[in-house]
CSV table of C-alpha atoms and ligand atoms in Angstrom, one decimal:
chain,number,residue,atom,x,y,z
A,905,UNK,CA,14.8,-15.8,-2.4
A,906,UNK,CA,11.3,-16.6,-1.2
A,907,UNK,CA,11.2,-15.0,2.2
A,908,UNK,CA,9.1,-11.9,2.7
A,909,UNK,CA,11.5,-10.8,5.3
A,910,UNK,CA,14.9,-11.6,3.9
A,911,UNK,CA,17.2,-8.6,3.7
A,912,UNK,CA,16.8,-6.5,0.6
A,913,UNK,CA,20.5,-6.1,0.6
A,914,UNK,CA,21.0,-9.8,-0.2
A,915,UNK,CA,23.1,-10.3,-3.3
A,916,UNK,CA,22.9,-8.8,-6.8
A,917,UNK,CA,20.1,-9.9,-9.0
A,918,UNK,CA,20.6,-11.2,-12.6
A,919,UNK,CA,21.2,-8.7,-15.4
A,920,UNK,CA,17.8,-7.2,-16.2
A,921,UNK,CA,16.2,-4.6,-18.5
A,922,UNK,CA,13.7,-2.6,-16.6
A,923,UNK,CA,11.3,-0.8,-18.9
A,924,UNK,CA,9.2,1.8,-17.2
A,925,UNK,CA,6.1,3.1,-19.0
A,926,UNK,CA,5.3,6.5,-17.5
A,927,UNK,CA,9.1,6.7,-16.9
A,928,UNK,CA,9.3,10.5,-16.6
A,929,UNK,CA,6.1,10.7,-14.4
A,930,UNK,CA,5.8,11.6,-10.8
A,931,UNK,CA,6.0,8.0,-9.4
A,932,UNK,CA,9.1,7.2,-11.4
A,933,UNK,CA,10.9,10.4,-10.5
A,934,UNK,CA,9.9,10.4,-6.8
A,935,UNK,CA,10.0,6.7,-5.9
A,936,UNK,CA,11.4,4.4,-8.6
A,937,UNK,CA,14.5,6.1,-9.7
A,938,UNK,CA,15.6,6.9,-6.0
A,939,UNK,CA,14.9,3.3,-5.1
A,940,UNK,CA,16.9,2.0,-8.0
A,941,UNK,CA,19.8,4.2,-7.1
A,942,UNK,CA,19.8,2.9,-3.5
A,943,UNK,CA,19.7,-0.7,-4.9
A,944,UNK,CA,22.7,0.1,-7.1
A,945,UNK,CA,24.6,1.7,-4.2
A,946,UNK,CA,23.9,-1.4,-2.1
A,947,UNK,CA,25.2,-3.7,-4.8
A,948,UNK,CA,21.9,-5.2,-5.7
A,949,UNK,CA,21.8,-4.3,-9.4
A,950,UNK,CA,23.9,-6.4,-11.8
A,951,UNK,CA,26.5,-4.4,-13.7
A,952,UNK,CA,24.6,-4.8,-17.0
A,953,UNK,CA,21.2,-3.9,-15.7
A,954,UNK,CA,19.5,-1.0,-17.6
A,955,UNK,CA,16.6,1.2,-16.8
A,956,UNK,CA,14.6,2.3,-19.9
A,957,UNK,CA,12.1,5.0,-19.3
A,958,UNK,CA,9.3,5.3,-21.9
A,959,UNK,CA,7.1,8.4,-22.3
A,960,UNK,CA,5.7,10.6,-24.9
A,961,UNK,CA,8.3,13.2,-23.9
A,962,UNK,CA,10.5,13.1,-27.1
A,963,UNK,CA,13.7,13.0,-24.9
A,964,UNK,CA,17.1,11.6,-25.8
A,965,UNK,CA,19.0,9.4,-23.3
A,966,UNK,CA,21.1,12.5,-22.4
A,967,UNK,CA,18.0,14.6,-21.9
A,968,UNK,CA,16.6,12.1,-19.6
A,969,UNK,CA,19.8,11.7,-17.6
A,970,UNK,CA,20.0,15.5,-17.3
A,971,UNK,CA,16.4,15.5,-16.1
A,972,UNK,CA,17.1,12.9,-13.4
A,973,UNK,CA,20.3,14.6,-12.4
A,974,UNK,CA,18.4,17.9,-12.0
A,975,UNK,CA,15.3,16.6,-10.3
A,976,UNK,CA,16.3,13.5,-8.3
A,977,UNK,CA,19.9,14.0,-7.1
A,978,UNK,CA,19.0,16.4,-4.3
A,979,UNK,CA,16.1,14.3,-3.2
A,980,UNK,CA,18.2,11.3,-2.4
A,981,UNK,CA,20.7,13.0,-1.6
A,982,UNK,CA,23.7,11.6,-3.4
A,983,UNK,CA,27.0,11.4,-1.6
A,984,UNK,CA,29.1,9.5,-4.1
A,985,UNK,CA,29.3,11.3,-7.5
A,986,UNK,CA,31.2,8.5,-9.2
A,987,UNK,CA,28.5,6.1,-8.3
A,988,UNK,CA,25.8,8.5,-9.3
A,989,UNK,CA,27.4,9.0,-12.8
A,990,UNK,CA,27.6,5.2,-13.1
A,991,UNK,CA,23.9,5.0,-12.2
A,992,UNK,CA,23.0,7.7,-14.7
A,993,UNK,CA,24.8,5.6,-17.4
A,994,UNK,CA,22.2,2.8,-16.8
A,995,UNK,CA,19.4,5.1,-17.8
A,996,UNK,CA,17.9,5.3,-21.3
A,997,UNK,CA,14.8,6.9,-22.8
A,998,UNK,CA,12.5,5.9,-25.6
A,999,UNK,CA,9.6,8.0,-26.8
A,1000,UNK,CA,6.4,6.0,-27.5
A,1001,UNK,CA,3.0,6.8,-28.8
A,1002,UNK,CA,0.8,4.1,-27.3
A,1003,UNK,CA,-2.1,3.1,-29.6
A,1004,UNK,CA,-1.1,5.8,-32.1
A,1005,UNK,CA,0.0,5.6,-35.7
A,1006,UNK,CA,3.6,6.4,-35.0
A,1007,UNK,CA,5.3,3.0,-34.5
A,1008,UNK,CA,8.9,4.3,-34.3
A,1009,UNK,CA,9.0,4.1,-30.5
A,1010,UNK,CA,8.3,0.4,-30.5
A,1011,UNK,CA,11.0,0.0,-33.1
A,1012,UNK,CA,13.4,1.9,-31.0
A,1013,UNK,CA,12.6,-0.3,-27.9
A,1014,UNK,CA,12.9,-3.4,-30.0
A,1015,UNK,CA,16.4,-2.4,-31.2
A,1016,UNK,CA,17.5,-1.5,-27.6
A,1017,UNK,CA,16.4,-4.9,-26.3
A,1018,UNK,CA,17.6,-7.0,-29.2
A,1019,UNK,CA,20.4,-9.4,-28.4
A,1020,UNK,CA,19.4,-9.4,-24.7
A,1021,UNK,CA,16.6,-11.9,-24.8
A,1022,UNK,CA,18.2,-14.0,-22.0
A,1023,UNK,CA,18.1,-11.2,-19.5
A,1024,UNK,CA,15.2,-10.8,-17.1
A,1025,UNK,CA,12.8,-8.2,-18.7
A,1026,UNK,CA,10.6,-6.2,-16.4
A,1027,UNK,CA,7.9,-4.0,-17.9
A,1028,UNK,CA,6.8,-1.6,-15.1
A,1029,UNK,CA,3.4,0.0,-16.0
A,1030,UNK,CA,3.5,3.3,-14.0
A,1031,UNK,CA,0.7,4.7,-16.1
A,1032,UNK,CA,-3.1,4.9,-15.8
A,1033,UNK,CA,-4.8,1.5,-15.7
A,1034,UNK,CA,-6.7,2.0,-19.0
A,1035,UNK,CA,-3.3,1.8,-20.7
A,1036,UNK,CA,-2.3,-1.6,-19.1
A,1037,UNK,CA,-4.1,-3.7,-21.8
A,1038,UNK,CA,-2.9,-1.7,-24.8
A,1039,UNK,CA,0.7,-1.7,-23.5
A,1040,UNK,CA,0.7,-5.5,-23.0
A,1041,UNK,CA,-0.8,-6.0,-26.5
A,1042,UNK,CA,1.8,-3.7,-28.1
A,1043,UNK,CA,4.6,-5.5,-26.3
A,1044,UNK,CA,3.3,-8.8,-27.5
A,1045,UNK,CA,2.8,-7.6,-31.1
A,1046,UNK,CA,6.4,-6.2,-31.1
A,1047,UNK,CA,7.6,-9.7,-30.0
A,1048,UNK,CA,9.1,-8.3,-26.8
A,1049,UNK,CA,7.5,-10.7,-24.3
A,1050,UNK,CA,10.0,-13.4,-23.5
A,1051,UNK,CA,9.6,-16.3,-20.9
A,1052,UNK,CA,11.9,-14.3,-18.6
A,1053,UNK,CA,9.6,-11.2,-18.8
A,1054,UNK,CA,7.5,-9.9,-15.9
A,1055,UNK,CA,5.0,-7.1,-15.8
A,1056,UNK,CA,4.4,-4.8,-12.9
A,1057,UNK,CA,1.0,-3.1,-12.5
A,1058,UNK,CA,0.6,0.0,-10.4
A,1059,UNK,CA,-2.6,0.7,-8.5
A,1060,UNK,CA,-5.5,1.5,-9.0
A,1061,UNK,CA,-6.3,-1.8,-10.6
A,1062,UNK,CA,-9.7,-0.8,-11.9
A,1063,UNK,CA,-12.4,1.1,-10.2
A,1064,UNK,CA,-14.7,-1.8,-9.4
A,1065,UNK,CA,-14.8,-5.6,-9.8
A,1066,UNK,CA,-15.8,-5.8,-13.5
A,1067,UNK,CA,-13.1,-3.2,-14.5
A,1068,UNK,CA,-10.5,-5.0,-12.4
A,1069,UNK,CA,-11.5,-8.3,-14.1
A,1070,UNK,CA,-11.2,-6.9,-17.5
A,1071,UNK,CA,-7.7,-5.5,-16.8
A,1072,UNK,CA,-6.7,-8.8,-15.4
A,1073,UNK,CA,-8.1,-10.6,-18.5
A,1074,UNK,CA,-6.3,-8.2,-20.9
A,1075,UNK,CA,-3.0,-8.5,-19.1
A,1076,UNK,CA,-3.5,-12.3,-18.5
A,1077,UNK,CA,-4.0,-12.8,-22.2
A,1078,UNK,CA,-0.3,-11.9,-22.7
A,1079,UNK,CA,1.4,-12.8,-19.4
A,1080,UNK,CA,1.0,-15.8,-17.1
A,1081,UNK,CA,-0.1,-15.1,-13.6
A,1082,UNK,CA,3.4,-16.0,-12.3
A,1083,UNK,CA,4.7,-13.2,-14.5
A,1084,UNK,CA,2.3,-10.5,-13.2
A,1085,UNK,CA,3.3,-8.4,-10.2
A,1086,UNK,CA,0.5,-6.2,-8.8
A,1087,UNK,CA,2.0,-3.5,-6.5
A,1088,UNK,CA,0.6,-2.4,-3.2
A,1089,UNK,CA,3.4,-0.3,-1.8
A,1090,UNK,CA,2.2,-0.8,1.7
A,1091,UNK,CA,3.4,-4.4,1.5
A,1092,UNK,CA,6.9,-3.1,1.0
A,1093,UNK,CA,6.9,-1.3,4.3
A,1094,UNK,CA,9.2,-2.8,7.0
A,1095,UNK,CA,6.5,-3.0,9.7
A,1096,UNK,CA,4.1,-4.8,7.4
A,1097,UNK,CA,6.7,-7.5,6.9
A,1098,UNK,CA,7.6,-7.5,10.5
A,1099,UNK,CA,4.0,-8.2,11.4
A,1100,UNK,CA,4.4,-11.7,9.9
A,1101,UNK,CA,7.6,-12.2,11.9
A,1102,UNK,CA,6.0,-10.9,15.1
A,1103,UNK,CA,3.0,-13.2,14.7
A,1104,UNK,CA,4.7,-16.3,13.4
A,1105,UNK,CA,8.2,-16.3,14.8
A,1106,UNK,CA,7.2,-15.6,18.4
A,1107,UNK,CA,5.3,-18.2,20.5
A,1108,UNK,CA,3.6,-15.9,23.0
A,1109,UNK,CA,1.2,-14.1,20.7
A,1110,UNK,CA,-0.5,-16.9,18.8
A,1111,UNK,CA,-2.5,-18.3,21.8
A,1112,UNK,CA,-4.0,-14.9,22.5
A,1113,UNK,CA,-4.5,-13.8,18.9
A,1114,UNK,CA,-8.2,-14.4,18.7
A,1115,UNK,CA,-11.7,-13.4,19.9
A,1116,UNK,CA,-11.1,-14.7,23.4
A,1117,UNK,CA,-8.5,-12.1,24.1
A,1118,UNK,CA,-8.8,-9.4,21.5
A,1119,UNK,CA,-11.6,-6.9,21.9
A,1120,UNK,CA,-11.2,-5.2,18.5
A,1121,UNK,CA,-8.6,-4.0,15.9
A,1122,UNK,CA,-8.2,-0.5,14.5
A,1123,UNK,CA,-6.3,0.1,11.3
A,1124,UNK,CA,-5.7,3.8,10.5
A,1125,UNK,CA,-3.9,5.5,7.7
A,1126,UNK,CA,-4.2,9.2,8.4
A,1127,UNK,CA,-2.5,11.8,6.2
A,1128,UNK,CA,-2.0,15.6,6.7
A,1129,UNK,CA,-1.8,16.2,3.0
A,1130,UNK,CA,-4.9,17.2,1.0
A,1131,UNK,CA,-5.3,16.6,-2.7
A,1132,UNK,CA,-4.0,19.7,-4.4
A,1133,UNK,CA,-3.6,19.1,-8.2
A,1134,UNK,CA,-5.1,15.6,-7.9
A,1135,UNK,CA,-8.8,16.3,-8.3
A,1136,UNK,CA,-9.0,14.8,-11.8
A,1137,UNK,CA,-8.0,11.4,-10.2
A,1138,UNK,CA,-9.4,11.8,-6.8
A,1139,UNK,CA,-13.0,12.7,-7.8
A,1140,UNK,CA,-13.2,9.3,-9.4
A,1141,UNK,CA,-11.4,7.5,-6.7
A,1142,UNK,CA,-12.2,8.7,-3.2
A,1143,UNK,CA,-10.7,7.3,0.0
A,1144,UNK,CA,-12.4,3.9,-0.3
A,1145,UNK,CA,-10.9,3.1,-3.7
A,1146,UNK,CA,-7.6,5.0,-3.1
A,1147,UNK,CA,-6.7,3.5,0.3
A,1148,UNK,CA,-9.1,1.0,1.7
A,1149,UNK,CA,-9.6,-1.4,-1.3
A,1150,UNK,CA,-5.8,-2.0,-1.3
A,1151,UNK,CA,-3.6,-0.7,1.5
A,1152,UNK,CA,-6.0,-1.0,4.5
A,1153,UNK,CA,-7.4,-4.4,3.4
A,1154,UNK,CA,-3.9,-5.7,2.9
A,1155,UNK,CA,-3.1,-4.7,6.5
A,1156,UNK,CA,-6.3,-6.4,7.6
A,1157,UNK,CA,-5.4,-9.6,5.9
A,1158,UNK,CA,-2.0,-9.8,7.4
A,1159,UNK,CA,-3.4,-9.1,10.9
A,1160,UNK,CA,-6.2,-11.7,10.6
A,1161,UNK,CA,-4.7,-14.5,8.5
A,1162,UNK,CA,-4.1,-18.0,9.8
A,1163,UNK,CA,-0.5,-19.1,10.1
A,1164,UNK,CA,0.6,-20.4,6.7
A,1165,UNK,CA,2.1,-23.9,6.5
A,1166,UNK,CA,5.3,-22.6,4.9
A,1167,UNK,CA,7.0,-19.2,4.3
A,1168,UNK,CA,6.2,-19.5,0.7
A,1169,UNK,CA,4.6,-17.1,-1.8
A,1170,UNK,CA,1.5,-19.2,-2.5
A,1171,UNK,CA,1.0,-20.4,1.1
A,1172,UNK,CA,1.0,-16.8,2.4
A,1173,UNK,CA,-1.2,-15.4,-0.4
A,1174,UNK,CA,-3.7,-18.4,0.0
A,1175,UNK,CA,-4.2,-17.4,3.6
A,1176,UNK,CA,-4.7,-13.7,2.8
A,1177,UNK,CA,-7.3,-14.5,0.2
A,1178,UNK,CA,-9.2,-16.6,2.7
A,1179,UNK,CA,-9.5,-13.6,5.0
A,1180,UNK,CA,-10.9,-11.4,2.2
A,1181,UNK,CA,-13.4,-14.1,1.4
A,1182,UNK,CA,-14.4,-14.2,5.0
A,1183,UNK,CA,-15.2,-10.5,5.3
A,1184,UNK,CA,-18.9,-10.1,6.1
A,1185,UNK,CA,-20.5,-8.2,3.2
A,1186,UNK,CA,-21.8,-4.8,4.1
A,1187,UNK,CA,-24.6,-3.9,1.7
A,1188,UNK,CA,-27.8,-2.0,1.4
A,1189,UNK,CA,-29.2,-0.6,4.6
A,1190,UNK,CA,-26.2,-1.8,6.6
A,1191,UNK,CA,-23.9,0.6,4.8
A,1192,UNK,CA,-25.3,3.5,6.7
A,1193,UNK,CA,-24.7,1.8,10.0
A,1194,UNK,CA,-21.2,0.4,9.4
A,1195,UNK,CA,-19.6,3.0,7.2
A,1196,UNK,CA,-18.9,6.8,7.4
A,1197,UNK,CA,-18.0,9.2,4.6
A,1198,UNK,CA,-16.5,12.6,5.1
A,1199,UNK,CA,-15.1,15.4,3.1
A,1200,UNK,CA,-12.8,18.1,4.5
A,1201,UNK,CA,-13.8,21.7,4.4
A,1202,UNK,CA,-11.8,24.9,4.9
A,1203,UNK,CA,-10.4,25.4,8.3
A,1204,UNK,CA,-7.2,26.7,10.0
A,1205,UNK,CA,-6.0,28.4,6.9
A,1206,UNK,CA,-6.3,25.2,4.9
A,1207,UNK,CA,-8.6,25.0,1.9
A,1208,UNK,CA,-11.5,22.6,1.7
A,1209,UNK,CA,-11.5,19.7,-0.9
A,1210,UNK,CA,-13.6,21.8,-3.3
A,1211,UNK,CA,-11.3,24.8,-3.0
A,1212,UNK,CA,-8.0,22.9,-3.7
A,1213,UNK,CA,-6.1,24.0,-6.8
A,1214,UNK,CA,-7.2,21.7,-9.6
A,1215,UNK,CA,-6.9,21.5,-13.3
A,1216,UNK,CA,-10.5,20.2,-13.6
A,1217,UNK,CA,-13.6,22.1,-12.6
A,1218,UNK,CA,-15.7,21.2,-9.5
A,1219,UNK,CA,-18.5,18.9,-10.4
A,1220,UNK,CA,-21.2,16.9,-8.6
A,1221,UNK,CA,-18.7,14.1,-8.4
A,1222,UNK,CA,-16.3,16.4,-6.5
A,1223,UNK,CA,-19.1,17.3,-4.0
A,1224,UNK,CA,-19.9,13.6,-3.5
A,1225,UNK,CA,-16.5,12.1,-3.2
A,1226,UNK,CA,-15.2,11.1,0.2
A,1227,UNK,CA,-11.8,12.2,1.4
A,1228,UNK,CA,-12.3,10.3,4.7
A,1229,UNK,CA,-13.9,7.0,5.4
A,1230,UNK,CA,-14.3,4.8,8.5
A,1231,UNK,CA,-15.7,1.3,8.3
A,1232,UNK,CA,-16.6,-1.4,10.8
A,1233,UNK,CA,-15.6,-4.7,9.2
A,1234,UNK,CA,-16.0,-8.2,10.5
A,1235,UNK,CA,-14.1,-11.4,9.6
A,1236,UNK,CA,-16.5,-14.2,9.8
A,1237,UNK,CA,-14.5,-17.2,11.0
A,1238,UNK,CA,-13.8,-19.1,14.1
A,1239,UNK,CA,-10.8,-17.0,15.2
A,1240,UNK,CA,-12.4,-13.6,14.8
A,1241,UNK,CA,-16.1,-14.1,15.5
A,1242,UNK,CA,-17.5,-10.9,17.1
A,1243,UNK,CA,-14.3,-8.9,16.8
A,1244,UNK,CA,-14.8,-5.7,14.9
A,1245,UNK,CA,-12.0,-4.5,12.6
A,1246,UNK,CA,-12.3,-0.7,12.4
A,1247,UNK,CA,-10.7,0.8,9.3
A,1248,UNK,CA,-10.1,4.5,9.0
A,1249,UNK,CA,-8.3,6.7,6.5
A,1250,UNK,CA,-8.5,10.4,5.6
A,1251,UNK,CA,-6.8,13.3,4.0
A,1252,UNK,CA,-6.1,16.6,5.9
A,1253,UNK,CA,-6.1,14.9,9.3
A,1254,UNK,CA,-4.1,16.5,12.2
A,1255,UNK,CA,-1.2,14.0,11.9
A,1256,UNK,CA,0.4,11.6,9.5
A,1257,UNK,CA,0.1,8.2,11.0
A,1258,UNK,CA,-0.4,4.6,9.7
A,1259,UNK,CA,-0.9,2.0,12.4
A,1260,UNK,CA,-2.6,-1.2,13.4
A,1261,UNK,CA,-3.8,-1.2,16.9
A,1262,UNK,CA,-4.8,-4.5,18.5
A,1263,UNK,CA,-6.9,-3.8,21.6
A,1264,UNK,CA,-7.0,-6.6,24.1
A,1265,UNK,CA,-9.8,-7.3,26.4
A,1266,UNK,CA,-9.8,-6.2,30.0
A,1267,UNK,CA,-8.6,-8.5,32.8
A,1268,UNK,CA,-11.4,-10.9,33.7
A,1269,UNK,CA,-11.4,-9.8,37.3
A,1270,UNK,CA,-9.7,-6.6,38.4
A,1271,UNK,CA,-8.2,-6.2,41.8
A,1272,UNK,CA,-6.7,-2.8,41.1
A,1273,UNK,CA,-8.7,0.3,40.3
A,1274,UNK,CA,-7.7,2.4,37.3
A,1275,UNK,CA,-6.4,-0.3,35.0
A,1276,UNK,CA,-6.7,-0.1,31.2
A,1277,UNK,CA,-6.6,-3.1,28.8
A,1278,UNK,CA,-3.4,-4.0,27.0
A,1279,UNK,CA,-2.8,-2.7,23.5
A,1280,UNK,CA,-0.4,-3.7,20.8
A,1281,UNK,CA,0.5,-0.9,18.3
A,1282,UNK,CA,2.2,-1.7,15.1
A,1283,UNK,CA,3.3,1.6,13.6
A,1284,UNK,CA,4.1,1.9,9.9
A,1285,UNK,CA,4.4,5.7,9.9
A,1286,UNK,CA,5.9,8.2,10.7
A,1287,UNK,CA,8.4,6.1,12.7
A,1288,UNK,CA,8.2,2.4,12.1
A,1289,UNK,CA,8.0,0.5,15.3
A,1290,UNK,CA,6.0,-1.8,17.6
A,1291,UNK,CA,4.7,-0.9,21.1
A,1292,UNK,CA,3.1,-3.2,23.6
A,1293,UNK,CA,1.2,-1.2,26.3
A,1294,UNK,CA,1.2,-3.0,29.6
A,1295,UNK,CA,0.1,-1.9,33.1
A,1296,UNK,CA,2.7,-1.1,35.6
A,1297,UNK,CA,2.8,0.3,39.1
A,1298,UNK,CA,3.9,3.9,39.4
A,1299,UNK,CA,6.8,4.0,41.8
A,1300,UNK,CA,6.0,5.3,45.2
A,1301,UNK,CA,4.9,4.4,48.7
A,1302,UNK,CA,1.2,4.5,49.6
A,1303,UNK,CA,-1.6,3.6,47.4
A,1304,UNK,CA,-0.9,1.4,44.3
A,1305,UNK,CA,-1.4,3.6,41.2
A,1306,UNK,CA,-1.4,2.0,37.8
A,1307,UNK,CA,0.0,3.4,34.6
A,1308,UNK,CA,0.0,2.0,31.1
A,1309,UNK,CA,3.6,2.0,29.9
A,1310,UNK,CA,4.9,1.0,26.4
A,1311,UNK,CA,7.4,-1.8,25.8
A,1312,UNK,CA,8.6,-0.3,22.6
A,1313,UNK,CA,10.7,-1.4,19.7
A,1314,UNK,CA,11.8,1.5,17.4
A,1315,UNK,CA,13.4,0.1,14.3
A,1316,UNK,CA,15.3,3.3,13.8
A,1317,UNK,CA,16.9,3.1,17.3
A,1318,UNK,CA,17.3,-0.7,17.5
A,1319,UNK,CA,18.8,-1.4,14.1
A,1320,UNK,CA,21.6,0.7,12.6
A,1321,UNK,CA,21.0,-0.4,9.1
A,1322,UNK,CA,19.1,2.0,6.8
A,1323,UNK,CA,15.4,1.1,6.6
A,1324,UNK,CA,14.7,0.8,2.9
A,1325,UNK,CA,11.8,2.6,1.2
A,1326,UNK,CA,8.9,0.4,0.3
A,1327,UNK,CA,9.6,0.7,-3.4
A,1328,UNK,CA,13.2,-0.4,-3.0
A,1329,UNK,CA,12.1,-3.6,-1.3
A,1330,UNK,CA,9.5,-4.3,-4.0
A,1331,UNK,CA,11.7,-3.5,-6.9
A,1332,UNK,CA,14.3,-5.8,-5.5
A,1333,UNK,CA,11.7,-8.6,-5.2
A,1334,UNK,CA,10.5,-8.0,-8.8
A,1335,UNK,CA,14.0,-8.2,-10.1
A,1336,UNK,CA,14.5,-11.4,-8.1
A,1337,UNK,CA,11.2,-12.8,-9.3
A,1338,UNK,CA,9.7,-13.1,-5.8
A,1339,UNK,CA,6.0,-12.3,-5.9
A,1340,UNK,CA,5.2,-12.9,-2.2
A,1341,UNK,CA,4.7,-9.2,-1.5
A,1342,UNK,CA,2.5,-8.7,-4.6
A,1343,UNK,CA,-1.2,-9.2,-5.0
A,1344,UNK,CA,-2.5,-12.2,-6.8
A,1345,UNK,CA,-5.5,-11.8,-9.1
A,1346,UNK,CA,-7.9,-13.5,-6.7
A,1347,UNK,CA,-6.8,-11.2,-3.9
A,1348,UNK,CA,-7.5,-8.1,-5.8
A,1349,UNK,CA,-10.8,-9.4,-7.0
A,1350,UNK,CA,-11.9,-10.5,-3.6
A,1351,UNK,CA,-11.2,-7.1,-2.2
A,1352,UNK,CA,-13.3,-5.4,-4.9
A,1353,UNK,CA,-16.1,-7.9,-4.3
A,1354,UNK,CA,-16.3,-6.6,-0.7
A,1355,UNK,CA,-15.9,-2.9,-1.6
A,1356,UNK,CA,-18.4,-2.8,-4.5
A,1357,UNK,CA,-21.6,-3.1,-2.5
A,1358,UNK,CA,-20.4,-0.2,-0.3
A,1359,UNK,CA,-19.7,1.9,-3.3
A,1360,UNK,CA,-23.1,1.1,-4.8
A,1361,UNK,CA,-24.9,2.0,-1.6
A,1362,UNK,CA,-23.0,5.3,-1.4
A,1363,UNK,CA,-23.8,6.1,-5.0
A,1364,UNK,CA,-27.5,5.5,-4.4
A,1365,UNK,CA,-27.5,7.6,-1.2
A,1366,UNK,CA,-28.5,11.2,-2.0
A,1367,UNK,CA,-26.8,12.5,1.1
A,1368,UNK,CA,-23.4,14.2,0.7
A,1369,UNK,CA,-20.3,13.1,2.7
A,1370,UNK,CA,-20.3,14.6,6.3
A,1371,UNK,CA,-18.1,17.7,6.3
A,1372,UNK,CA,-15.1,17.8,8.7
A,1373,UNK,CA,-12.8,20.7,9.2
A,1374,UNK,CA,-9.4,20.3,7.6
A,1375,UNK,CA,-6.8,19.4,10.3
A,1376,UNK,CA,-9.2,17.4,12.4
A,1377,UNK,CA,-9.8,13.6,13.0
A,1378,UNK,CA,-12.8,13.3,10.7
A,1379,UNK,CA,-16.5,13.8,11.0
A,1380,UNK,CA,-18.6,13.1,14.1
A,1381,UNK,CA,-20.0,9.9,12.5
A,1382,UNK,CA,-16.5,8.3,12.7
A,1383,UNK,CA,-16.4,8.8,16.5
A,1384,UNK,CA,-20.0,7.5,16.8
A,1385,UNK,CA,-19.1,4.4,14.9
A,1386,UNK,CA,-17.0,3.3,17.8
A,1387,UNK,CA,-18.7,5.3,20.5
A,1388,UNK,CA,-21.9,3.2,20.0
A,1389,UNK,CA,-20.1,0.2,21.6
A,1390,UNK,CA,-18.2,2.3,24.2
A,1391,UNK,CA,-15.0,2.3,22.2
A,1392,UNK,CA,-12.8,5.1,20.9
A,1393,UNK,CA,-10.2,5.7,18.3
A,1394,UNK,CA,-6.6,5.5,19.4
A,1395,UNK,CA,-5.5,9.1,19.3
A,1396,UNK,CA,-2.5,9.1,21.5
A,1397,UNK,CA,0.0,11.9,20.9
A,1398,UNK,CA,3.2,10.8,19.2
B,146,LIG,C1,-1.3,6.1,-2.5
B,146,LIG,C2,-2.5,6.9,-2.6
B,146,LIG,O1,-1.5,4.8,-2.9
B,146,LIG,O2,-0.8,6.0,-1.1
B,146,LIG,C3,-2.3,8.3,-2.0
B,146,LIG,O3,-2.9,7.0,-3.9
B,146,LIG,C4,-1.7,8.3,-0.6
B,146,LIG,O4,-3.5,9.1,-2.1
B,146,LIG,C5,-0.5,7.3,-0.6
B,146,LIG,O5,-1.3,9.6,-0.3
B,146,LIG,C6,-0.1,7.1,0.9
B,146,LIG,O6,1.1,6.4,0.9
B,146,LIG,P1,2.1,6.5,2.1
B,146,LIG,O7,3.2,5.5,1.9
B,146,LIG,O8,2.6,7.9,2.1
B,146,LIG,O9,1.3,6.2,3.3
């Protein structure tokens, strides 16, 4: 299976042992276990496939199954108890002390995997990136890395280019690049995969998908949530590392890439890397002109970033970190010359919405007053769908009045099949050994290469991020970023 768009319900994979480091953590309990249950229900897990959670927790298999039963069953929710019991039977737990003197956990894992060397082995590292290297070394020392093994790395992959390179080196010392699956869960979302189909399986878009017809592109990932309880992570991350370096740049690459010669893992990733390499660097004095940083402050009964409940104290880093950013990017190539790509993401915005808006140019000569240019909206969240806004005449005698109306495709309404969660799709692909929707080393590093100079300039800037009231669309600077050229963010009510 090499198609990025083939159905995730296609056939069961081979028997596999999926070992999840950080197996009792938030990601595992909220995303991975539910995704695996759905895969099982849809017949995509081979009968022998096992899920082995590793943590420091000191749990037995039964304790872990009880924990999953108590914490996950209602989230899904489960309608077939017999199937749920069968699924729980696949779960195991091994306690491990990474880098510590106690080697018993590695012995227990070795015994559990012994005799199953022919199975696909997937080591899923849902743990902080500093543990990636040590885990891989420990696995190697324990002799657990077989030719059929794969390793899955969760983001963030480092905090800048050198740290990403060193993680890639450490993991690359044990696993071949073909065995390494770097997750960006945005790539598992239906609309993201549909973007490739929309662009490359329809003839009408390609001739107008360029600077002759497109005025600009907006990529927004707005969230209503704040960062309660996450300050320890978020102070060091900020919106640029947390969302732009990975999710938003991935959306940009898929929007801007050239048609690949084949629907093939390397052909698609080759084209994506070229886009990242064509991004015009933003550095030094330009950073102030082309980027905006914001931090939400208390408003409408919602706390500001600095007042969110946290287990770590407020520091200078907390005051300086951005919870919102907007950037004017440019892809320097023939197709996109002069077309700005505006990126925007923030916490505590008034709505939860992720979308790509392709804003077309105005008609070359207008014979009707009141027209607005066409717009294509690819919505990832909250409801996945595609809308093409065209001009139509409002019915009625008398003067011709124009109105933009959407031709709209709602996945939920058009297709009756369940839309799988991003992690379900990605886990299916890992188990099938298909890396198309995962980031290659050169992609991750090219993204950091573009982001690092912005981070450096922000670090050197003594100004704090612009405050914006919680529940609003970001600081004034974000609106000026587009306003300067007579443009505005797409804020249409859903
Ligand atoms: C994660 C970020 O990668 O993506 C979070 O670390 C963010 O801060 C999340 O909330 C958003 O994902 P989604 O799928 O809800 O848009």
